[in-house]
Amino acid sequence: MSAAPARSAFRRGLATITNAITPHEAHPFFIKPTTQKAAPFSVTFYTRRLRNTGLMYVPAIAGFFGWSLFMARMLNYRNGVAGSPWRYGREQNPVPVRLQN
């Protein structure tokens, strides 16, 4: 083994040990504020926001995913397939028809 990889492995190990020993300051997101109270939770604001978002997204998603089903129904209706007895692979008259010999 050459000296360069051994030296880099030694330095990595030394850095790991040094980082484990030295104390670290807590991240600012985890420091509790002492000078200011937490903001109050506004239920009316979030319910209004959820309602407005739902009024936008629910019809948009229904239109995005439903247009193809709607157009298939309209094409079947215009082509006369909608009232077909063989729609969905089933006959409306379950009695078998006998052929004459």
Coordinates of C-alpha atoms in Angstrom, one line a residue:
M1 CA 0.0 0.0 0.0
S2 CA 1.4 3.4 -0.9
A3 CA 1.7 6.3 1.5
A4 CA -1.0 8.6 -0.1
P5 CA -4.1 6.4 0.6
A6 CA -2.8 5.5 4.0
R7 CA -2.4 9.2 4.9
S8 CA -5.9 10.1 3.6
A9 CA -7.4 7.3 5.5
F10 CA -5.6 8.4 8.7
R11 CA -6.7 12.0 8.1
R12 CA -10.4 10.9 7.6
G13 CA -10.2 8.9 10.9
L14 CA -8.7 11.7 12.7
A15 CA -11.3 14.2 11.4
T16 CA -14.1 11.8 12.5
I17 CA -12.7 11.5 16.0
T18 CA -12.1 15.3 16.2
N19 CA -15.7 16.0 15.1
A20 CA -17.1 13.5 17.7
I21 CA -15.1 15.1 20.6
T22 CA -15.6 18.8 19.9
P23 CA -18.9 20.3 21.2
H24 CA -21.3 21.7 18.5
E25 CA -23.7 24.6 18.9
A26 CA -27.4 23.7 18.3
H27 CA -28.9 24.5 14.9
P28 CA -30.8 27.8 14.9
F29 CA -34.0 26.0 14.0
F30 CA -33.9 24.0 17.3
I31 CA -33.1 27.0 19.6
K32 CA -36.3 28.0 21.5
P33 CA -37.0 31.7 21.3
T34 CA -37.0 33.5 24.7
T35 CA -38.0 37.0 23.7
Q36 CA -41.2 36.4 21.7
K37 CA -44.3 34.3 22.1
A38 CA -45.5 31.9 19.4
A39 CA -48.0 33.3 16.9
P40 CA -51.6 32.2 17.5
F41 CA -53.0 29.5 15.2
S42 CA -55.8 31.0 13.1
V43 CA -58.4 28.3 12.3
T44 CA -60.5 30.6 10.1
F45 CA -57.6 31.6 7.9
Y46 CA -56.6 28.0 7.2
T47 CA -60.2 26.7 6.6
R48 CA -60.8 29.6 4.2
R49 CA -57.5 28.8 2.5
L50 CA -58.3 25.1 2.2
R51 CA -61.8 25.9 0.9
N52 CA -60.5 28.2 -1.8
T53 CA -57.8 25.7 -2.8
G54 CA -60.3 22.9 -3.0
L55 CA -62.7 25.1 -5.1
M56 CA -59.8 25.4 -7.6
Y57 CA -58.2 22.0 -7.6
V58 CA -61.2 19.6 -7.4
P59 CA -62.9 20.8 -10.6
A60 CA -59.5 21.0 -12.3
I61 CA -58.6 17.4 -11.4
A62 CA -62.0 16.2 -12.4
G63 CA -61.8 17.9 -15.7
F64 CA -58.2 16.7 -16.3
F65 CA -59.0 13.0 -15.6
G66 CA -62.7 13.0 -16.6
W67 CA -62.6 14.6 -20.1
S68 CA -61.6 11.3 -21.8
L69 CA -64.4 9.4 -20.1
F70 CA -66.9 12.1 -21.1
M71 CA -65.7 12.1 -24.7
A72 CA -65.9 8.3 -24.9
R73 CA -69.5 8.4 -23.8
M74 CA -70.3 11.2 -26.3
L75 CA -68.6 9.3 -29.2
N76 CA -70.5 6.1 -28.2
Y77 CA -73.8 8.0 -28.1
R78 CA -73.2 9.7 -31.4
N79 CA -72.1 6.5 -33.2
G80 CA -75.1 4.5 -31.9
V81 CA -73.0 2.2 -29.7
A82 CA -74.6 3.5 -26.4
G83 CA -77.8 1.5 -26.9
S84 CA -76.1 -1.6 -28.3
P85 CA -77.2 -4.9 -26.8
W86 CA -73.5 -6.1 -26.9
R87 CA -72.3 -3.2 -24.9
Y88 CA -69.7 -4.4 -22.3
G89 CA -69.8 -7.9 -23.9
R90 CA -73.2 -8.9 -22.6
E91 CA -76.4 -9.5 -24.4
Q92 CA -79.7 -8.1 -23.1
N93 CA -81.6 -11.3 -24.2
P94 CA -80.1 -14.2 -22.4
V95 CA -82.1 -16.8 -24.3
P96 CA -79.9 -18.6 -26.9
V97 CA -81.0 -18.5 -30.5
R98 CA -81.2 -21.9 -32.3
L99 CA -80.2 -22.1 -35.8
Q100 CA -82.4 -24.1 -38.3
N101 CA -80.7 -27.0 -40.1

